[in-house]
Amino acid sequence: MTRKERWQTLLDLLVERGELEVEPTAEALGVSAATVRRDLDQLAEQQLLVRTRGGAVVHGVSYELPLRYRTSRRAAEKGRIGEAVAALVTPGEVVGLTGGTTTTEVARALARRPDLAQGSPALTVVTNALNIAGELVIRPQFKIVLTGGVARPQSYELTGPLAEQVLGQLAVDTAVLGVDGFDPRDGAATRHEDEASVNRLLCERARRVVVAADSSKLGVRAFARICAASAVHVLVTDTGLAPAVARAFTAAGVEVVTV
């Protein structure tokens, strides 16, 4: 197991359990206690956890892994979802992308589409995600509109009145949402109310709303509501979606696409 893999496993275990002890964790990973202590010390230096005498606990009350440490989770599923969502976009559209690992895969898939390799512009992308803007700005055929706002280091998203002011002046053809939870009854939601507010406005400014989410996020509630399920036109997810949940989304008026 490489150091990167160990770190990912340690962070995943920490999110699941809330705390880690060195000796049991070392046994679970098949490495020495000294290796675990060193890994925990290095993760603590990056403020990803808090070291304790015998191990580590989560950092802060509301814990969330930074985007760069979440990209490897369900990577294959997110890649397929990204390709499928990108295929829904028509050249010349204005596409809104929220932040998140799955929407980042959508952005990458759009960049790979050969029919979007040229144009003036081939696509206009409106986003509040710094990492997505950074990846697409080098594509001269894409017009990139980045909202202002205050940056959240965990998700690289810009939020607040400045972001909302910009979005309020724009018209979007397709809004692509990344979510922390999407439930047929409770709608689409995220963990943070400031992100939810910006994402909600993006939905309101769009003709079509697409939720891009792997199946672990579906049938799940999150703290801050973005919009009702009835406001979402299409859900693109993986084949792990439970049939009963799929039927509930369809009954709520959402077109369900599994890949």
Short mmCIF file of C-alpha atoms in Angstrom, two decimals:
data_model
loop_
_atom_site.label_atom_id
_atom_site.label_comp_id
_atom_site.label_asym_id
_atom_site.label_seq_id
_atom_site.Cartn_x
_atom_site.Cartn_y
_atom_site.Cartn_z
CA MET A 1 0.00 0.00 0.00
CA THR A 2 1.44 3.36 -1.02
CA ARG A 3 1.51 6.38 1.25
CA LYS A 4 -1.28 8.03 -0.75
CA GLU A 5 -3.43 4.90 -0.40
CA ARG A 6 -2.71 4.73 3.33
CA TRP A 7 -3.67 8.36 3.79
CA GLN A 8 -6.91 7.87 1.87
CA THR A 9 -7.74 4.80 3.94
CA LEU A 10 -6.93 6.58 7.18
CA LEU A 11 -9.14 9.54 6.27
CA ASP A 12 -11.97 7.26 5.18
CA LEU A 13 -11.77 5.34 8.46
CA LEU A 14 -11.69 8.58 10.40
CA VAL A 15 -14.83 9.87 8.69
CA GLU A 16 -16.58 6.55 9.36
CA ARG A 17 -15.53 6.16 13.01
CA GLY A 18 -14.89 9.69 14.23
CA GLU A 19 -11.62 8.68 15.87
CA LEU A 20 -8.70 6.31 15.36
CA GLU A 21 -6.34 4.49 17.70
CA VAL A 22 -2.85 3.75 16.47
CA GLU A 23 -2.47 0.06 17.33
CA PRO A 24 -5.81 -1.24 15.94
CA THR A 25 -5.42 0.97 12.87
CA ALA A 26 -1.92 -0.36 12.19
CA GLU A 27 -3.24 -3.92 12.45
CA ALA A 28 -6.13 -3.15 10.09
CA LEU A 29 -3.78 -1.62 7.50
CA GLY A 30 -1.08 -4.27 7.89
CA VAL A 31 1.63 -1.73 8.69
CA SER A 32 3.67 -0.82 11.75
CA ALA A 33 2.39 1.44 14.51
CA ALA A 34 5.31 3.76 13.76
CA THR A 35 4.10 4.15 10.17
CA VAL A 36 0.58 5.02 11.33
CA ARG A 37 1.91 7.54 13.86
CA ARG A 38 4.02 9.20 11.15
CA ASP A 39 1.06 9.29 8.73
CA LEU A 40 -1.22 10.80 11.37
CA ASP A 41 1.41 13.42 12.22
CA GLN A 42 1.70 14.43 8.56
CA LEU A 43 -2.08 14.58 8.09
CA ALA A 44 -2.34 16.70 11.23
CA GLU A 45 0.21 19.13 9.79
CA GLN A 46 -2.19 19.62 6.86
CA GLN A 47 -5.05 20.21 9.33
CA LEU A 48 -6.94 17.16 8.05
CA LEU A 49 -7.25 15.69 11.53
CA VAL A 50 -6.36 16.38 15.15
CA ARG A 51 -3.72 14.19 16.83
CA THR A 52 -4.46 12.75 20.23
CA ARG A 53 -2.23 10.87 22.62
CA GLY A 54 -3.23 7.48 21.25
CA GLY A 55 -4.38 8.32 17.73
CA ALA A 56 -6.49 11.01 16.04
CA VAL A 57 -9.95 12.57 15.90
CA VAL A 58 -11.76 14.48 13.17
CA HIS A 59 -10.82 18.12 12.64
CA GLY A 60 -13.60 20.43 13.80
CA VAL A 61 -17.28 19.92 14.47
CA SER A 62 -18.38 19.71 10.83
CA TYR A 63 -15.78 17.49 9.17
CA GLU A 64 -15.38 17.28 5.43
CA LEU A 65 -12.44 16.02 3.39
CA PRO A 66 -10.89 18.51 1.01
CA LEU A 67 -11.78 17.87 -2.62
CA ARG A 68 -8.34 16.54 -3.49
CA TYR A 69 -8.73 13.72 -0.97
CA ARG A 70 -12.22 12.76 -2.17
CA THR A 71 -11.52 12.38 -5.89
CA SER A 72 -10.51 8.71 -5.63
CA ARG A 73 -13.80 7.60 -4.04
CA ARG A 74 -15.97 5.74 -6.56
CA ALA A 75 -13.75 7.13 -9.30
CA ALA A 76 -14.95 4.73 -12.02
CA GLU A 77 -18.60 5.53 -11.38
CA LYS A 78 -17.96 9.28 -11.35
CA GLY A 79 -16.05 9.02 -14.62
CA ARG A 80 -18.98 7.29 -16.34
CA ILE A 81 -21.45 9.77 -14.90
CA GLY A 82 -19.29 12.64 -16.13
CA GLU A 83 -19.25 11.27 -19.67
CA ALA A 84 -23.02 10.72 -19.67
CA VAL A 85 -23.81 14.22 -18.42
CA ALA A 86 -21.41 15.79 -20.88
CA ALA A 87 -23.20 13.94 -23.69
CA LEU A 88 -26.44 15.75 -22.78
CA VAL A 89 -24.93 19.14 -23.58
CA THR A 90 -25.49 20.73 -26.99
CA PRO A 91 -22.73 22.85 -28.60
CA GLY A 92 -23.29 26.55 -28.01
CA GLU A 93 -25.09 26.05 -24.70
CA VAL A 94 -24.47 27.96 -21.49
CA VAL A 95 -23.69 25.31 -18.88
CA GLY A 96 -23.59 25.94 -15.14
CA LEU A 97 -21.38 23.69 -13.04
CA THR A 98 -21.35 23.65 -9.25
CA GLY A 99 -18.34 22.38 -7.36
CA GLY A 100 -17.72 18.75 -6.47
CA THR A 101 -15.83 15.67 -7.58
CA THR A 102 -18.53 14.44 -9.97
CA THR A 103 -19.09 17.83 -11.61
CA THR A 104 -15.32 18.06 -12.05
CA GLU A 105 -15.55 14.82 -14.05
CA VAL A 106 -18.33 16.42 -16.12
CA ALA A 107 -16.03 19.36 -16.89
CA ARG A 108 -13.23 16.99 -17.95
CA ALA A 109 -15.59 15.03 -20.16
CA LEU A 110 -16.76 18.23 -21.84
CA ALA A 111 -13.15 19.14 -22.53
CA ARG A 112 -12.64 15.76 -24.26
CA ARG A 113 -15.61 16.05 -26.62
CA PRO A 114 -14.23 16.39 -30.16
CA ASP A 115 -17.26 18.37 -31.36
CA LEU A 116 -16.46 21.00 -28.73
CA ALA A 117 -12.85 21.37 -29.84
CA GLN A 118 -13.59 24.55 -31.74
CA GLY A 119 -16.16 27.30 -31.94
CA SER A 120 -16.66 30.87 -30.86
CA PRO A 121 -17.41 29.82 -28.25
CA ALA A 122 -18.20 26.11 -28.50
CA LEU A 123 -19.52 26.31 -24.96
CA THR A 124 -19.98 28.88 -22.23
CA VAL A 125 -19.32 27.49 -18.74
CA VAL A 126 -20.56 29.34 -15.67
CA THR A 127 -19.09 28.01 -12.44
CA ASN A 128 -18.39 28.96 -8.85
CA ALA A 129 -15.72 26.25 -8.57
CA LEU A 130 -12.13 27.47 -8.75
CA ASN A 131 -10.72 24.08 -9.74
CA ILE A 132 -13.18 23.64 -12.63
CA ALA A 133 -12.45 27.13 -13.93
CA GLY A 134 -8.73 26.42 -13.65
CA GLU A 135 -9.00 23.23 -15.70
CA LEU A 136 -11.18 24.69 -18.45
CA VAL A 137 -9.69 28.17 -18.83
CA ILE A 138 -6.86 26.73 -20.95
CA ARG A 139 -9.45 25.62 -23.52
CA PRO A 140 -9.74 28.62 -25.87
CA GLN A 141 -12.98 27.28 -27.36
CA PHE A 142 -14.70 27.58 -23.98
CA LYS A 143 -15.86 30.87 -22.53
CA ILE A 144 -15.43 30.62 -18.76
CA VAL A 145 -17.50 32.79 -16.42
CA LEU A 146 -16.35 32.50 -12.80
CA THR A 147 -18.55 33.98 -10.10
CA GLY A 148 -17.02 36.12 -7.41
CA GLY A 149 -17.39 35.23 -3.77
CA VAL A 150 -15.59 33.82 -0.77
CA ALA A 151 -13.64 30.61 -1.41
CA ARG A 152 -14.24 27.50 0.69
CA PRO A 153 -10.93 25.59 0.94
CA GLN A 154 -12.67 22.23 1.34
CA SER A 155 -14.61 22.33 -1.93
CA TYR A 156 -12.92 25.20 -3.86
CA GLU A 157 -16.37 26.79 -4.28
CA LEU A 158 -17.08 30.51 -4.20
CA THR A 159 -20.09 31.47 -2.12
CA GLY A 160 -21.78 34.53 -0.63
CA PRO A 161 -23.43 37.71 -1.96
CA LEU A 162 -20.89 38.31 -4.72
CA ALA A 163 -21.50 34.87 -6.26
CA GLU A 164 -25.26 35.33 -5.98
CA GLN A 165 -25.12 38.79 -7.54
CA VAL A 166 -23.33 37.47 -10.62
CA LEU A 167 -25.62 34.47 -11.05
CA GLY A 168 -28.67 36.68 -10.72
CA GLN A 169 -27.64 38.47 -13.93
CA LEU A 170 -27.10 35.36 -16.06
CA ALA A 171 -29.29 32.96 -18.06
CA VAL A 172 -28.20 29.29 -18.14
CA ASP A 173 -29.33 26.50 -20.45
CA THR A 174 -28.23 23.49 -18.36
CA ALA A 175 -27.27 23.55 -14.68
CA VAL A 176 -25.30 20.54 -13.44
CA LEU A 177 -25.48 20.01 -9.69
CA GLY A 178 -23.13 18.09 -7.48
CA VAL A 179 -24.90 17.13 -4.25
CA ASP A 180 -24.25 15.53 -0.88
CA GLY A 181 -27.72 14.04 -0.86
CA PHE A 182 -30.66 13.69 -3.23
CA ASP A 183 -33.89 12.23 -1.92
CA PRO A 184 -37.19 11.89 -3.84
CA ARG A 185 -39.09 13.44 -0.94
CA ASP A 186 -36.60 15.97 0.47
CA GLY A 187 -34.92 17.02 -2.76
CA ALA A 188 -31.30 17.89 -3.54
CA ALA A 189 -29.12 19.11 -0.70
CA THR A 190 -25.59 19.79 0.46
CA ARG A 191 -23.85 20.01 3.82
CA HIS A 192 -23.35 23.77 3.81
CA GLU A 193 -26.04 26.43 3.64
CA ASP A 194 -23.84 28.92 1.78
CA GLU A 195 -23.19 26.45 -1.02
CA ALA A 196 -26.86 25.49 -1.12
CA SER A 197 -27.86 29.14 -1.58
CA VAL A 198 -25.61 29.62 -4.61
CA ASN A 199 -26.60 26.28 -6.12
CA ARG A 200 -30.29 27.08 -5.63
CA LEU A 201 -29.93 30.32 -7.56
CA LEU A 202 -28.09 28.52 -10.37
CA CYS A 203 -31.06 26.13 -10.66
CA GLU A 204 -33.48 29.04 -10.81
CA ARG A 205 -31.53 30.64 -13.65
CA ALA A 206 -31.44 27.41 -15.74
CA ARG A 207 -33.84 25.96 -18.32
CA ARG A 208 -32.80 22.42 -17.37
CA VAL A 209 -31.38 21.04 -14.10
CA VAL A 210 -29.26 17.87 -14.08
CA VAL A 211 -28.10 16.19 -10.89
CA ALA A 212 -24.84 14.27 -11.32
CA ALA A 213 -24.39 11.95 -8.34
CA ASP A 214 -23.18 8.44 -7.63
CA SER A 215 -25.69 6.07 -6.05
CA SER A 216 -24.27 6.48 -2.52
CA LYS A 217 -25.75 10.01 -2.49
CA LEU A 218 -29.28 8.95 -3.48
CA GLY A 219 -32.14 8.40 -1.09
CA VAL A 220 -29.98 10.36 1.35
CA ARG A 221 -30.75 13.64 3.13
CA ALA A 222 -28.22 16.42 3.73
CA PHE A 223 -28.38 19.52 5.91
CA ALA A 224 -29.07 22.38 3.48
CA ARG A 225 -31.69 22.02 0.76
CA ILE A 226 -30.91 23.19 -2.75
CA CYS A 227 -34.18 22.45 -4.50
CA ALA A 228 -37.12 20.06 -4.59
CA ALA A 229 -36.91 16.86 -6.61
CA SER A 230 -39.60 18.28 -8.90
CA ALA A 231 -37.18 21.06 -9.91
CA VAL A 232 -34.70 18.49 -11.28
CA HIS A 233 -35.22 17.32 -14.84
CA VAL A 234 -32.57 14.60 -15.11
CA LEU A 235 -30.63 12.46 -12.63
CA VAL A 236 -27.50 10.75 -13.96
CA THR A 237 -26.08 8.09 -11.65
CA ASP A 238 -24.50 4.62 -11.60
CA THR A 239 -26.15 1.21 -11.72
CA GLY A 240 -25.91 0.85 -7.94
CA LEU A 241 -29.12 2.85 -7.61
CA ALA A 242 -31.75 0.81 -5.76
CA PRO A 243 -34.78 0.05 -7.97
CA ALA A 244 -37.22 1.36 -5.34
CA VAL A 245 -35.36 4.67 -5.13
CA ALA A 246 -35.27 4.91 -8.93
CA ARG A 247 -39.04 4.41 -9.06
CA ALA A 248 -39.55 7.11 -6.44
CA PHE A 249 -37.50 9.58 -8.47
CA THR A 250 -39.46 8.73 -11.62
CA ALA A 251 -42.71 9.25 -9.73
CA ALA A 252 -41.42 12.68 -8.68
CA GLY A 253 -40.99 13.62 -12.34
CA VAL A 254 -37.22 13.07 -12.60
CA GLU A 255 -35.79 11.29 -15.63
CA VAL A 256 -33.31 8.71 -14.30
CA VAL A 257 -30.26 7.76 -16.37
CA THR A 258 -27.97 5.00 -15.07
CA VAL A 259 -24.53 4.30 -16.50
#
